[in-house]
Coordinates of N, CA, C and O and ligand atoms in Angstrom, one line a residue:
M1 N 0.8 -1.2 0.0 CA 0.0 0.0 0.0 C 0.9 1.2 0.0 O 1.9 1.3 0.7
A2 N 0.5 2.2 -0.8 CA 1.2 3.5 -0.9 C 1.1 4.3 0.4 O 0.0 4.4 1.0
V3 N 2.2 4.8 0.9 CA 2.2 5.6 2.2 C 2.9 6.9 1.9 O 3.9 7.0 1.2
P4 N 2.3 8.0 2.4 CA 3.0 9.3 2.2 C 4.4 9.3 2.8 O 4.6 8.9 3.9
K5 N 5.4 9.9 2.1 CA 6.8 9.9 2.5 C 7.0 10.9 3.6 O 7.8 10.6 4.5
K6 N 6.4 12.1 3.5 CA 6.6 13.2 4.4 C 5.2 13.7 5.0 O 4.2 13.6 4.2
R7 N 5.2 14.1 6.2 CA 4.0 14.7 6.8 C 3.8 16.1 6.2 O 4.7 16.9 6.0
V8 N 2.5 16.3 5.8 CA 2.1 17.6 5.2 C 1.7 18.6 6.3 O 0.9 18.3 7.2
S9 N 2.4 19.7 6.3 CA 2.2 20.7 7.3 C 0.8 21.4 7.3 O 0.1 21.3 6.2
H10 N 0.4 22.0 8.4 CA -0.9 22.7 8.4 C -0.9 23.8 7.3 O -2.0 24.0 6.7
S11 N 0.2 24.5 7.2 CA 0.3 25.6 6.2 C 0.1 25.0 4.8 O -0.7 25.6 4.0
R12 N 0.7 23.9 4.4 CA 0.5 23.3 3.1 C -0.9 22.8 2.9 O -1.4 23.0 1.8
T13 N -1.5 22.2 3.9 CA -2.9 21.7 3.8 C -3.8 22.9 3.5 O -4.7 22.8 2.7
N14 N -3.6 24.0 4.3 CA -4.5 25.2 4.1 C -4.3 25.9 2.8 O -5.2 26.3 2.2
M15 N -3.0 25.9 2.3 CA -2.8 26.5 1.0 C -3.5 25.7 -0.1 O -4.0 26.2 -1.1
R16 N -3.5 24.3 0.0 CA -4.1 23.5 -1.0 C -5.7 23.7 -0.9 O -6.3 23.8 -2.0
R17 N -6.2 23.8 0.3 CA -7.7 24.0 0.4 C -8.2 25.4 0.1 O -9.4 25.6 -0.1
S18 N -7.3 26.4 0.1 CA -7.7 27.8 -0.1 C -8.4 28.0 -1.4 O -9.3 28.9 -1.5
I19 N -8.0 27.2 -2.4 CA -8.7 27.4 -3.7 C -10.2 27.1 -3.7 O -11.0 27.8 -4.1
N20 N -10.5 25.9 -3.0 CA -11.9 25.6 -2.9 C -12.6 26.4 -1.9 O -13.8 26.7 -2.1
D21 N -11.9 26.9 -0.8 CA -12.6 27.7 0.2 C -13.2 29.0 -0.4 O -14.2 29.4 -0.1
R22 N -12.4 29.6 -1.3 CA -12.9 30.9 -1.9 C -14.0 30.7 -3.0 O -14.8 31.5 -3.3
L23 N -14.0 29.5 -3.6 CA -15.0 29.2 -4.6 C -16.4 28.9 -4.0 O -17.4 29.2 -4.7
T24 N -16.5 28.4 -2.8 CA -17.7 27.9 -2.2 C -18.3 28.9 -1.2 O -19.1 28.5 -0.4
A25 N -17.8 30.2 -1.2 CA -18.4 31.1 -0.3 C -19.8 31.5 -0.6 O -20.2 31.6 -1.8
A26 N -20.7 31.6 0.4 CA -22.1 31.8 0.3 C -22.3 33.2 -0.3 O -21.6 34.2 0.1
Q27 N -23.3 33.4 -1.2 CA -23.6 34.6 -1.8 C -25.0 35.1 -1.3 O -26.0 34.7 -1.7
P28 N -25.0 36.0 -0.3 CA -26.3 36.4 0.3 C -27.0 37.4 -0.7 O -26.4 38.1 -1.4
S29 N -28.4 37.2 -0.7 CA -29.2 38.1 -1.5 C -30.0 39.0 -0.5 O -30.0 38.7 0.7
V30 N -30.8 39.9 -1.0 CA -31.6 40.8 -0.2 C -33.0 40.5 -0.4 O -33.5 40.2 -1.4
C31 N -33.7 40.4 0.8 CA -35.2 40.1 0.8 C -35.9 41.3 0.1 O -35.8 42.4 0.5
P32 N -36.8 41.0 -0.9 CA -37.6 42.1 -1.5 C -38.7 42.6 -0.6 O -39.2 43.7 -0.8
N33 N -39.1 41.9 0.5 CA -40.1 42.4 1.4 C -39.6 43.3 2.5 O -40.2 44.4 2.6
C34 N -38.5 42.9 3.2 CA -38.1 43.7 4.3 C -36.6 44.3 4.1 O -36.2 45.1 4.8
G35 N -35.9 43.8 3.0 CA -34.6 44.3 2.7 C -33.5 43.7 3.6 O -32.3 44.2 3.4
E36 N -33.8 42.7 4.4 CA -32.7 42.1 5.2 C -32.0 41.1 4.3 O -32.5 40.5 3.4
P37 N -30.7 40.9 4.6 CA -29.9 39.9 3.8 C -30.4 38.5 4.1 O -30.7 38.1 5.3
K38 N -30.6 37.6 3.1 CA -31.0 36.3 3.3 C -30.3 35.3 2.3 O -29.6 35.8 1.4
L39 N -30.4 34.0 2.6 CA -29.8 33.0 1.7 C -30.7 32.8 0.5 O -31.9 32.8 0.6
P40 N -30.1 32.6 -0.7 CA -30.9 32.4 -1.9 C -31.7 31.0 -1.8 O -31.2 30.1 -1.2
H41 N -32.9 31.0 -2.4 CA -33.8 29.8 -2.3 C -34.1 29.4 -0.9 O -34.5 28.2 -0.7
H42 N -34.1 30.4 0.0 CA -34.5 30.1 1.4 C -35.5 31.2 1.8 O -35.5 32.3 1.3
A43 N -36.5 30.8 2.7 CA -37.4 31.8 3.2 C -36.6 32.8 4.1 O -35.6 32.5 4.7
C44 N -37.1 34.1 4.1 CA -36.4 35.2 4.8 C -36.5 34.9 6.3 O -37.6 34.5 6.8
M45 N -35.4 35.0 7.1 CA -35.4 34.6 8.5 C -35.9 35.8 9.3 O -36.3 35.6 10.5
S46 N -36.1 37.0 8.8 CA -36.6 38.1 9.6 C -38.1 38.3 9.4 O -38.8 38.8 10.3
C47 N -38.6 38.1 8.2 CA -40.1 38.3 7.9 C -40.8 37.0 7.5 O -42.0 36.9 7.6
G48 N -40.0 35.9 7.2 CA -40.7 34.6 6.9 C -41.3 34.5 5.5 O -42.0 33.5 5.3
K49 N -41.1 35.4 4.7 CA -41.7 35.4 3.4 C -40.8 34.7 2.4 O -39.6 34.7 2.4
Y50 N -41.4 34.0 1.4 CA -40.7 33.4 0.3 C -41.6 33.5 -1.0 O -42.7 32.9 -1.0
K51 N -41.2 34.4 -1.9 CA -42.0 34.6 -3.2 C -43.4 35.0 -2.9 O -44.4 34.3 -3.3
D52 N -43.6 36.0 -2.1 CA -44.9 36.7 -1.8 C -45.8 35.8 -1.0 O -47.0 36.0 -0.8
T53 N -45.3 34.6 -0.4 CA -46.2 33.8 0.4 C -45.5 33.7 1.8 O -44.3 33.7 1.9
Q54 N -46.3 33.6 2.9 CA -45.8 33.5 4.2 C -45.4 32.0 4.4 O -46.2 31.2 4.7
A55 N -44.1 31.8 4.2 CA -43.6 30.4 4.2 C -43.4 29.9 5.7 O -43.8 28.8 6.0
I56 N -42.9 30.8 6.6 CA -42.7 30.3 8.0 C -43.2 31.4 8.9 O -43.2 32.6 8.5
E57 N -43.6 31.1 10.1 CA -44.0 32.0 11.1 C -42.7 32.5 11.9 O -41.9 31.7 12.3
V58 N -42.6 33.8 12.0 CA -41.4 34.4 12.7 C -41.9 34.8 14.1 O -42.8 35.6 14.3
K59 N -41.2 34.3 15.1 CA -41.4 34.7 16.5 C -40.6 35.9 16.9 O -39.4 35.9 16.4
E60 N -41.1 36.7 17.7 CA -40.4 37.9 18.1 C -39.3 37.5 19.2 O -39.7 36.8 20.1
V61 N -38.1 37.9 19.0 CA -37.0 37.6 19.9 C -36.6 38.9 20.6 O -36.4 39.9 20.0
K62 N -36.6 38.8 21.9 CA -36.3 40.0 22.8 C -34.8 40.1 23.0 O -34.2 39.1 23.2
Ligands
LIG1 ZN1 -37.8 39.5 4.7

């Protein structure tokens, strides 16, 4: 079985993964009802609306 010859440092691991890390960053959109930032294809977390319908009930948080 093939075995790695040298231990890969944390720095080298992070440098390898950095390409994928910046490609998969979330792109927030703005809610058309209340203007709060929300995730695309998700109901708004502050007003509960999704495409002009009340998708979820929003409870008031103190
Ligand atoms: Zn909203």
